Each structure stands twice: as structure tokens, then as C-alpha cells.
Coordinates of C-alpha atoms in Angstrom, one line a residue:
X1 CA 103.0 135.5 35.6
X2 CA 103.2 132.4 37.7
X3 CA 106.6 130.8 38.4
X4 CA 107.4 128.4 35.6
X5 CA 109.1 126.0 38.0
X6 CA 105.7 125.0 39.5
X7 CA 104.2 121.6 38.6
X8 CA 100.9 122.2 36.7
X9 CA 98.3 119.6 35.6
X10 CA 95.1 119.6 33.5
X11 CA 93.0 117.3 31.4
X12 CA 93.9 117.6 27.8
X13 CA 90.8 115.8 26.4
X14 CA 87.2 117.1 26.6
X15 CA 85.0 116.2 29.6
X16 CA 82.5 113.4 28.9
X17 CA 82.4 109.6 28.6
X18 CA 84.9 108.2 26.1
X19 CA 87.3 105.3 25.5
X20 CA 90.2 107.2 27.1
X21 CA 91.0 110.5 28.7
X22 CA 94.4 112.2 29.1
X23 CA 95.8 114.3 31.9
X24 CA 99.0 116.2 31.4
X25 CA 101.5 117.4 34.0
X26 CA 104.6 119.7 33.4
X27 CA 107.3 121.1 35.6
X28 CA 110.3 120.1 37.7
X29 CA 109.3 117.2 39.9
X30 CA 106.2 116.0 38.0
X31 CA 107.7 112.6 37.4
X32 CA 108.4 112.1 41.1
X33 CA 104.9 113.3 41.9
X34 CA 103.2 110.8 39.7
X35 CA 105.5 108.0 40.8
X36 CA 104.2 108.4 44.4
X37 CA 100.8 107.2 43.2
X38 CA 101.9 104.7 40.6
X39 CA 102.4 100.9 41.0
X40 CA 105.5 100.9 38.7
X41 CA 107.1 103.8 40.6
X42 CA 110.8 102.7 40.2
X43 CA 110.3 101.9 36.5
X44 CA 108.8 105.4 36.0
X45 CA 111.6 107.2 37.9
X46 CA 114.3 105.5 35.8
X47 CA 112.4 105.7 32.5
X48 CA 114.0 107.4 29.6
X49 CA 112.2 110.0 27.6
X50 CA 109.4 109.1 25.1
X51 CA 108.5 105.9 26.9
X52 CA 105.2 104.2 27.9
X53 CA 104.6 102.4 31.2
X54 CA 101.4 100.5 32.1
X55 CA 100.4 100.3 35.8
X56 CA 97.8 101.3 38.4
X57 CA 97.2 104.8 39.7
X58 CA 96.4 105.0 43.4
X59 CA 94.6 107.6 45.5
X60 CA 96.2 109.4 48.4
X61 CA 94.6 106.7 50.7
X62 CA 96.2 103.9 48.7
X63 CA 93.0 102.9 47.1
X64 CA 93.4 101.9 43.4
X65 CA 91.6 104.3 41.0
X66 CA 92.3 103.0 37.5
X67 CA 94.7 101.1 35.3
X68 CA 96.6 103.8 33.3
X69 CA 99.2 104.2 30.6
X70 CA 101.8 106.8 31.4
X71 CA 103.8 108.6 28.8
X72 CA 107.2 110.1 29.8
X73 CA 108.8 113.1 28.2
X74 CA 112.0 114.4 29.8
X75 CA 113.3 117.9 29.4
X76 CA 114.1 119.4 27.0
X77 CA 112.5 116.9 24.7
X78 CA 108.9 117.7 25.5
X79 CA 106.2 120.0 24.3
X80 CA 106.9 122.5 27.1
X81 CA 110.7 122.0 27.3
X82 CA 110.2 120.7 30.9
X83 CA 109.6 117.2 32.3
X84 CA 106.2 116.2 31.1
X85 CA 103.9 113.3 32.1
X86 CA 100.7 112.3 30.3
X87 CA 98.4 109.9 32.1
X88 CA 95.9 108.0 29.8
X89 CA 93.1 106.6 31.8
X90 CA 89.6 105.2 31.0
X91 CA 87.3 108.0 29.8
X92 CA 85.0 108.0 32.8
X93 CA 84.6 111.6 34.1
X94 CA 84.5 110.3 37.7
X95 CA 87.8 108.5 37.2
X96 CA 89.4 111.6 35.7
X97 CA 88.2 113.8 38.6
X98 CA 89.5 111.3 41.2
X99 CA 93.0 111.2 39.5
X100 CA 93.0 115.0 39.2
X101 CA 91.9 115.5 42.8
X102 CA 94.8 113.3 43.9
X103 CA 97.4 115.1 41.8
X104 CA 96.1 118.6 42.9
X105 CA 97.1 117.8 46.4
X106 CA 100.7 118.2 45.3
X107 CA 100.5 120.6 42.3
X108 CA 98.0 123.2 40.9
X109 CA 95.6 123.3 37.9
X110 CA 97.1 124.8 34.8
X111 CA 95.7 128.1 33.5
X112 CA 94.3 128.4 30.0
X113 CA 97.2 128.0 27.5
X114 CA 99.8 127.6 30.2
X115 CA 101.5 124.5 28.7
X116 CA 102.0 126.4 25.4
X117 CA 103.1 129.5 27.3
X118 CA 105.8 127.5 28.9
X119 CA 106.8 126.1 25.5
X120 CA 107.3 129.7 24.4
X121 CA 109.1 130.8 27.5
X122 CA 111.4 127.8 27.2
X123 CA 112.3 128.5 23.6
X124 CA 110.4 125.6 22.1
X125 CA 108.6 128.0 19.7
X126 CA 108.3 131.7 19.1
X127 CA 105.2 133.7 19.9
X128 CA 103.7 133.5 16.4
X129 CA 104.0 129.7 16.5
X130 CA 102.4 129.6 19.9
X131 CA 99.5 131.6 18.7
X132 CA 99.2 129.3 15.7
X133 CA 98.5 126.4 18.1
X134 CA 95.2 128.0 19.2
X135 CA 94.4 129.0 15.6
X136 CA 94.8 125.4 14.6
X137 CA 92.5 124.2 17.3
X138 CA 89.8 126.9 16.5
X139 CA 90.0 126.6 12.7
X140 CA 86.6 126.1 11.0
X141 CA 87.7 124.6 7.7
X142 CA 90.7 122.8 6.1
X143 CA 92.2 125.9 4.4
X144 CA 92.2 127.6 7.8
X145 CA 93.8 124.5 9.2
X146 CA 96.5 124.6 6.5
X147 CA 97.3 128.2 7.1
X148 CA 97.6 127.7 10.9
X149 CA 99.8 124.6 10.4
X150 CA 102.1 126.5 8.1
X151 CA 102.5 129.2 10.8
X152 CA 103.0 126.5 13.5
X153 CA 105.8 124.9 11.4
X154 CA 107.6 128.3 11.3
X155 CA 106.8 129.5 7.8
X156 CA 105.9 133.0 9.1
X157 CA 108.7 133.0 11.7
X158 CA 111.3 132.3 9.0
X159 CA 109.9 134.9 6.7
X160 CA 109.9 137.6 9.5
X161 CA 113.3 136.7 10.7
X162 CA 114.7 137.1 7.2
X163 CA 113.0 140.4 6.9
X164 CA 114.2 141.5 10.3
X165 CA 117.8 140.5 9.4
X166 CA 117.6 142.7 6.2
X167 CA 116.3 145.7 8.2
X168 CA 119.0 145.2 10.8
X169 CA 121.7 145.0 8.2
X170 CA 120.4 148.2 6.5
X171 CA 120.3 150.0 9.8
X172 CA 123.9 149.0 10.5
X173 CA 125.0 150.4 7.1
X174 CA 123.3 153.7 8.0
X175 CA 124.9 153.8 11.4
X176 CA 128.3 153.1 9.8
X177 CA 127.6 156.0 7.4
X178 CA 127.2 158.3 10.5
X179 CA 130.7 157.2 11.6
X180 CA 132.1 157.8 8.0
X181 CA 130.7 161.3 8.1
X182 CA 132.4 162.0 11.4
X183 CA 135.7 160.8 10.1
X184 CA 135.5 162.5 6.7
X185 CA 135.5 159.1 4.9
X186 CA 133.6 158.5 1.6
X187 CA 129.9 158.0 2.2
X188 CA 128.1 154.8 1.1
X189 CA 126.1 154.8 -2.1
X190 CA 122.8 156.5 -1.2
X191 CA 121.0 155.1 -4.3
X192 CA 121.9 151.5 -3.3
X193 CA 120.7 152.1 0.3
X194 CA 117.5 153.6 -1.1
X195 CA 116.9 150.7 -3.4
X196 CA 117.4 148.2 -0.6
X197 CA 114.9 150.1 1.5
X198 CA 112.4 150.0 -1.3
X199 CA 112.9 146.2 -1.7
X200 CA 112.3 145.7 2.0
X201 CA 109.1 147.8 1.9
X202 CA 107.9 145.8 -1.1
X203 CA 108.5 142.5 0.8
X204 CA 106.6 143.8 3.9
X205 CA 103.7 145.1 1.9
X206 CA 103.4 141.8 0.0
X207 CA 103.1 140.1 3.4
X208 CA 100.6 142.6 4.7
X209 CA 98.5 142.1 1.6
X210 CA 97.7 138.6 2.7
X211 CA 96.0 140.0 5.8
X212 CA 92.5 140.1 4.1
X213 CA 92.8 136.4 3.1
X214 CA 94.0 135.6 6.6
X215 CA 91.0 137.4 8.2
X216 CA 88.7 135.3 6.0
X217 CA 90.4 132.1 7.1
X218 CA 90.3 133.0 10.7
X219 CA 86.9 134.7 11.0
X220 CA 85.1 133.1 8.1
X221 CA 83.8 134.7 4.9
X222 CA 80.5 136.5 5.5
X223 CA 77.8 135.9 3.0
X224 CA 74.4 137.5 3.3
X225 CA 71.2 136.1 1.7
X226 CA 68.7 138.9 1.0
X227 CA 65.8 139.8 -1.3
X228 CA 62.1 140.2 -1.1
X229 CA 60.0 138.0 1.1
X230 CA 59.3 134.4 -0.1
X231 CA 61.9 134.4 -2.9
X232 CA 63.6 131.3 -1.5
X233 CA 66.2 132.6 0.9
X234 CA 65.5 130.1 3.6
X235 CA 65.3 127.3 1.2
X236 CA 68.7 128.2 -0.3
X237 CA 70.1 128.6 3.3
X238 CA 69.0 125.1 4.1
X239 CA 70.3 123.7 0.8
X240 CA 73.7 125.2 1.3
X241 CA 73.8 123.8 4.9
X242 CA 72.4 120.5 3.7
X243 CA 70.0 120.5 6.7
X244 CA 66.6 122.1 7.6
X245 CA 67.9 124.9 9.7
X246 CA 65.4 127.7 8.7
X247 CA 61.6 127.4 8.7
X248 CA 60.2 127.4 5.2
X249 CA 56.6 128.3 4.5
X250 CA 54.6 129.8 1.6
X251 CA 53.8 132.8 3.8
X252 CA 55.9 135.9 3.3
X253 CA 57.8 137.4 6.3
X254 CA 58.5 134.1 8.0
X255 CA 62.1 135.1 8.8
X256 CA 61.8 138.2 11.1
X257 CA 65.2 137.9 12.7
X258 CA 68.4 136.5 11.0
X259 CA 69.9 133.1 11.2
X260 CA 73.6 132.5 11.2
X261 CA 75.5 129.2 10.5
X262 CA 78.9 128.0 9.4
X263 CA 79.8 125.9 6.4
X264 CA 82.8 125.0 4.4
X265 CA 83.2 125.9 0.7
X266 CA 86.4 124.8 -1.1
X267 CA 87.9 124.4 2.3
X268 CA 87.2 128.0 3.3
X269 CA 85.1 128.8 6.4
X270 CA 81.8 130.5 5.4
X271 CA 79.5 132.4 7.8
X272 CA 76.1 132.5 6.0
X273 CA 73.2 134.7 7.1
X274 CA 69.5 134.2 6.3
X275 CA 67.9 137.6 6.7
X276 CA 64.4 139.0 6.9
X277 CA 62.8 139.8 3.5
X278 CA 63.0 143.3 2.2
X279 CA 59.6 144.9 1.6
X280 CA 57.6 148.1 2.1
X281 CA 55.1 148.5 5.0
X282 CA 56.3 145.7 7.3
X283 CA 55.0 145.4 10.9
X284 CA 57.1 146.7 13.7
X285 CA 58.8 143.3 14.5
X286 CA 59.6 142.7 10.9
X287 CA 60.9 146.2 10.5
X288 CA 63.5 145.5 13.1
X289 CA 64.6 142.4 11.2
X290 CA 64.9 144.4 8.0
X291 CA 67.0 147.0 9.7
X292 CA 69.3 144.2 10.9
X293 CA 69.4 142.8 7.3
X294 CA 70.9 146.1 6.1
X295 CA 73.5 146.0 8.9
X296 CA 74.5 142.5 7.9
X297 CA 74.8 143.6 4.2
X298 CA 77.3 146.3 5.2
X299 CA 79.4 143.8 7.2
X300 CA 79.3 141.0 4.7
X301 CA 82.0 140.1 2.1
X302 CA 79.4 139.1 -0.4
X303 CA 75.6 139.7 -0.8
X304 CA 73.5 137.2 -2.6
X305 CA 70.4 139.1 -3.8
X306 CA 67.7 136.6 -4.6
X307 CA 65.0 137.2 -7.3
X308 CA 62.5 134.7 -8.5
X309 CA 63.5 133.6 -11.9
X310 CA 59.9 133.5 -13.1
X311 CA 59.3 137.1 -12.4
X312 CA 61.9 138.6 -14.7
X313 CA 60.6 137.5 -18.1
X314 CA 59.3 141.0 -18.9
X315 CA 61.6 142.3 -21.7
X316 CA 60.9 145.9 -20.7
X317 CA 62.3 145.4 -17.2
X318 CA 65.8 146.9 -16.8
X319 CA 68.5 145.1 -14.9
X320 CA 69.1 148.2 -12.8
X321 CA 65.5 147.9 -11.5
X322 CA 66.5 144.7 -9.7
X323 CA 69.0 146.6 -7.6
X324 CA 67.0 149.7 -6.8
X325 CA 68.1 151.8 -3.8
X326 CA 65.0 150.5 -1.9
X327 CA 66.5 146.9 -2.1
X328 CA 70.3 147.2 -2.2
X329 CA 72.0 150.5 -1.4
X330 CA 74.1 151.7 -4.3
X331 CA 77.4 151.6 -2.3
X332 CA 76.9 147.8 -1.9
X333 CA 76.3 147.0 -5.6
X334 CA 79.9 146.1 -6.1
X335 CA 79.7 143.2 -3.7
X336 CA 76.3 142.0 -4.7
X337 CA 75.7 138.9 -6.8
X338 CA 72.2 138.5 -8.3
X339 CA 70.8 135.0 -7.9
X340 CA 67.7 134.0 -9.8
X341 CA 66.0 131.4 -7.5
X342 CA 63.5 128.7 -8.3
X343 CA 64.9 128.3 -11.8
X344 CA 63.2 124.9 -12.0
X345 CA 59.8 126.6 -12.3
X346 CA 60.9 128.4 -15.6
X347 CA 59.4 126.9 -18.7
X348 CA 61.7 125.1 -21.1
X349 CA 63.5 127.4 -23.6
X350 CA 62.6 130.5 -21.6
X351 CA 65.3 133.0 -22.4
X352 CA 67.5 134.2 -19.5
X353 CA 67.2 137.9 -20.1
X354 CA 69.4 139.1 -17.3
X355 CA 73.0 138.1 -16.4
X356 CA 73.2 136.4 -13.1
X357 CA 73.2 133.0 -11.5
X358 CA 70.1 130.8 -12.1
X359 CA 69.8 128.1 -9.4
X360 CA 67.4 125.6 -7.9
X361 CA 67.4 123.9 -4.6
X362 CA 65.5 120.8 -5.7
X363 CA 67.2 119.8 -9.0
X364 CA 70.4 117.8 -9.2
X365 CA 73.5 120.1 -9.4
X366 CA 71.1 123.0 -9.1
X367 CA 73.5 124.9 -6.9
X368 CA 76.7 124.1 -8.7
X369 CA 76.7 127.3 -10.8
X370 CA 76.0 129.3 -7.7
X371 CA 78.8 127.8 -5.6
X372 CA 81.2 128.1 -8.6
X373 CA 80.3 131.8 -8.9
X374 CA 80.8 132.4 -5.2
X375 CA 84.2 130.8 -5.3
X376 CA 85.2 132.8 -8.4
X377 CA 83.9 136.1 -7.0
X378 CA 85.7 135.6 -3.7
X379 CA 88.8 134.1 -5.3
X380 CA 88.7 131.0 -3.1
X381 CA 91.7 129.2 -4.5
X382 CA 91.8 125.6 -3.4
X383 CA 95.6 125.8 -2.9
X384 CA 97.2 128.3 -0.5
X385 CA 100.2 130.1 -1.9
X386 CA 103.5 128.6 -0.7
X387 CA 104.3 131.6 1.4
X388 CA 103.2 132.8 4.9
X389 CA 99.8 134.3 5.4
X390 CA 98.9 136.8 8.1
X391 CA 96.0 135.2 9.9
X392 CA 96.3 137.0 13.2
X393 CA 95.1 140.6 13.8
X394 CA 97.8 141.3 16.3
X395 CA 100.4 140.4 13.6
X396 CA 98.7 142.6 11.1
X397 CA 98.7 145.6 13.4
X398 CA 102.4 145.1 14.2
X399 CA 103.3 144.7 10.5
X400 CA 101.4 148.0 9.8
X401 CA 103.5 149.7 12.5
X402 CA 106.7 148.3 10.8
X403 CA 105.6 149.6 7.4
X404 CA 104.8 153.0 8.8
X405 CA 108.4 153.3 10.2
X406 CA 109.9 152.0 6.9
X407 CA 108.0 154.6 4.9
X408 CA 109.1 157.3 7.4
X409 CA 112.7 156.1 6.9
X410 CA 112.2 156.3 3.1
X411 CA 110.9 159.9 3.4
X412 CA 113.9 160.9 5.6
X413 CA 116.3 159.5 3.0
X414 CA 114.5 161.3 0.1
X415 CA 114.7 164.5 2.0
X416 CA 118.4 164.0 2.8
X417 CA 117.8 164.1 6.5
X418 CA 120.5 162.9 8.9
X419 CA 121.3 159.2 8.8
X420 CA 120.6 159.0 12.6
X421 CA 116.9 159.7 11.9
X422 CA 116.7 156.9 9.3
X423 CA 118.4 154.5 11.7
X424 CA 115.9 155.4 14.4
X425 CA 113.0 154.6 12.1
X426 CA 114.6 151.3 11.2
X427 CA 115.0 150.4 14.9
X428 CA 111.2 151.1 15.3
X429 CA 110.5 148.9 12.3
X430 CA 112.6 146.1 13.8
X431 CA 110.8 146.4 17.2
X432 CA 107.4 146.0 15.5
X433 CA 108.5 142.7 13.9
X434 CA 110.0 141.5 17.2
X435 CA 106.6 142.0 18.8
X436 CA 105.2 139.4 16.4
X437 CA 108.0 136.9 17.2
X438 CA 107.9 137.6 20.9
X439 CA 111.4 139.0 21.2
X440 CA 109.7 142.0 22.8
X441 CA 106.8 141.1 25.1
X442 CA 105.0 142.2 28.2
X443 CA 103.3 140.0 30.8
X444 CA 100.0 141.7 30.0
X445 CA 100.4 140.8 26.3
X446 CA 101.2 137.2 27.1
X447 CA 98.3 136.9 29.6
X448 CA 95.9 138.2 27.0
X449 CA 97.1 135.9 24.2
X450 CA 97.2 132.7 26.3
X451 CA 94.0 133.4 28.2
X452 CA 92.2 132.7 24.9
X453 CA 93.5 129.1 24.9
X454 CA 91.6 126.1 26.3
X455 CA 92.8 124.6 29.6
X456 CA 95.2 121.7 28.9
X457 CA 96.9 123.4 26.0

């Protein structure tokens, strides 16, 4: 890990032409560094924190580069906890590069996530909050944004710190019990200790149970469109996206590979797949597409199996025939929603023989019943619960380790094993939670986490 006293700099706005661009510097001496190239150098050097100064930025040769606005943030009242300078210049990539080249003569380019890493190392946020910064940047829909913002504001940290305090208090009571036994003093109430341990386990399990919802918010909910060729999968795919992404023709087998796109439904990120039609005797290329279709069905959270509404008017047809093993494997029936497509082609007053969702991509509100059914099936509540959600896989793994130790402690207590064994398991449970908060970390772990950030954050 690089020395955190070094001055680092990086652009914090994307490359390209824009109204303005921003370059950030952090570290001891960054204010003096910028003052050496700034027309209002004395004003900058004496500036208080959270102040703006307008002036001209000069190259090393003394040539003026641009008129800039400089924001001053003095330690510890900054994002990183160090002195921070942000230079707002005109958004011409050439100007940005010239300013950067001038600065880099006296400092170095920041690594991905290094500003946030310094914020963590300087105690401005714990590790779970630092990770939430990247989650907020990468969020695909507003519910994912809300969950990341809650974590950034410390909802998860506060919850875990309270849980950690309860585990620590219980461990101390068991350690005291060891001393009581050595001194022939009355032992604590084992039933009360056991009940407290059960309550702690319940709290941890409730938090872990949010992991599936968190995964969906972070990675997106996977929905697979499947069915026989030419039943309207690509048309439905385009209608849900509200753009012509997939080729639609009257000829069966148009989609031979799969298409993947993101959309938002009730604020939740959705990954939707348009797959090759399922049919017997396909050619070799189409056969590979069908094989991939079955793989995507296995990975998906929900399968929309399309059937043309006009083909199911036969009263002798059984509903189970629609989901035959040759179409949807039996083990996937539980996550399959039957969708009767092209419902606009049905004659008026035609009875809807089978339960399912009847939809049309060309009529007004023709998809409303379908999107409502998807939301209900996946329980996409528009309001997140007012409690933390585990949206990070690293946190879920650490919480699982914590629960394993808590359950071992419970087993030790039930079997009347020594209190020292119970205390040991409680220490292991605490260590797992401290991994999430960053109390216990390694350089390798920090490098891995922050390497996923963009440069400038």
C-alpha cells in the first residue's frame, strides 16, 4: 500500500467535451503545489476550508492554460480527511491533460479508489461505507441506489456495531463465569445467557436473510424469455425495453444466440434475456442457441414461458401439456410464469381456458398485467424496509462465518462444554463482523476492494 502522505491527483469527471471538468488532489502539500501554478497563490495559501477562488492556472513554463475555479478543503474537513483541492476547468480534454501533466511533475496519479481508500484509512468512514460508494456509482436502478445510500449513510454500520457490542458483552459474561468457577462463586444464570445468545442469532439471521434481495439489487434480477419459435419473445423483449433491440421477422428461428439488456421495473434492476426458440430438429447453430437457452433458464430468477394465446383454445388440452419436459424441465416449473402472447389476436369473448398472463405488445396497457405479475411474483416492493440490507457478497460471506460461530457457541452451551469454548466461538463471531467494518483488514483485501473503483474516486 502506497504511503498515504503522498500527494495524489486524478480527474473526477469523465473524459470528453463538456461544460466543466474537475481534477482532484489530496495529501499534505497539495494546496502549496497548486498555488505554485495559480494566479491567486497567496489567496489560496491563506484560504479557509470550503472556499472557492477564481483565477488562472499556469503551466510549468509560465504559460496560462485556463481560467479555473478552485475549491479548498482543509484537513480533517474533507472527503479524504486530508487537505484536498478540486480544480474546475473548462471541459476540453486537451486543457484537462495539460493541467494534469503540469500537476504530475510534482505528484502522482491516484490509483483506482485511492481517494476513498484514504477516507477509510483516515477514519472518515468504515469499510462497509467505503464499499457503498462504489455500489452507489454502479447502481443500475433507483432501489439499488437507495440501498447503497443507506449503507453509505451508516445504516449497516450502526446495525453491525450494535450486534458486535451485544456479542462482546455476552462474551465478557462468559469470561467472568470462568473466573467465578475458579473462585467458587455462584455461576451466572445459564438460561439467561442461552436466551441472549438465541436473540443474537435471530438478529444476525434476519440480516442475512436480506442477502438475496441485496444480490438482486446489486446484480439485477434475471428474467429469461423462452418458448417455441415465433411466439413473440423478441417482440416482447423490444416492448419491455421500449426500443427495437431484437430483430423481429415472421420466420421461426431468427434468434439463434441470446440477447441481454438491462431495464428498471419498480426501481429494481432487471437483466432480461431473449433466447433462441425451443423446438425439435433445429440445425447445428440453432441447437447451440437452444442449449444456451436452457443454461439461462437455470441461472434466472424468473422464466417467462410464452405461448401464443390463439393456440390454446382446445378444451381437451391440459395445462400440464404447456410445460412438458421437452419445453421446461420439471425442476424449473416453480419459477416459471406462463405468458399467453399476441392476446390481441384472440376473438372477442373467447374464454381464457388456462390460468396465466395474457398480454399484447401492440395494445394500450397490453403489458400492464404482465409487469404487475412479475412484480408480485418477485415481491418487488417499491419501498425498501427501514433496515439495512446486505448488498455485498463479501459482507454476506463474513456474516455467514459469524453465524456459524454463533451456532457453535450455542451447541457448546447446550452440551455444557466449558465456558472458555463458548467465549472462543464468540470471539470468532466478533472477528467476522469486524471484517465487514474494516476493524480487521489486510492490505490484499483493501487492494482488491478499491481496485474495483474508478480512478478519481
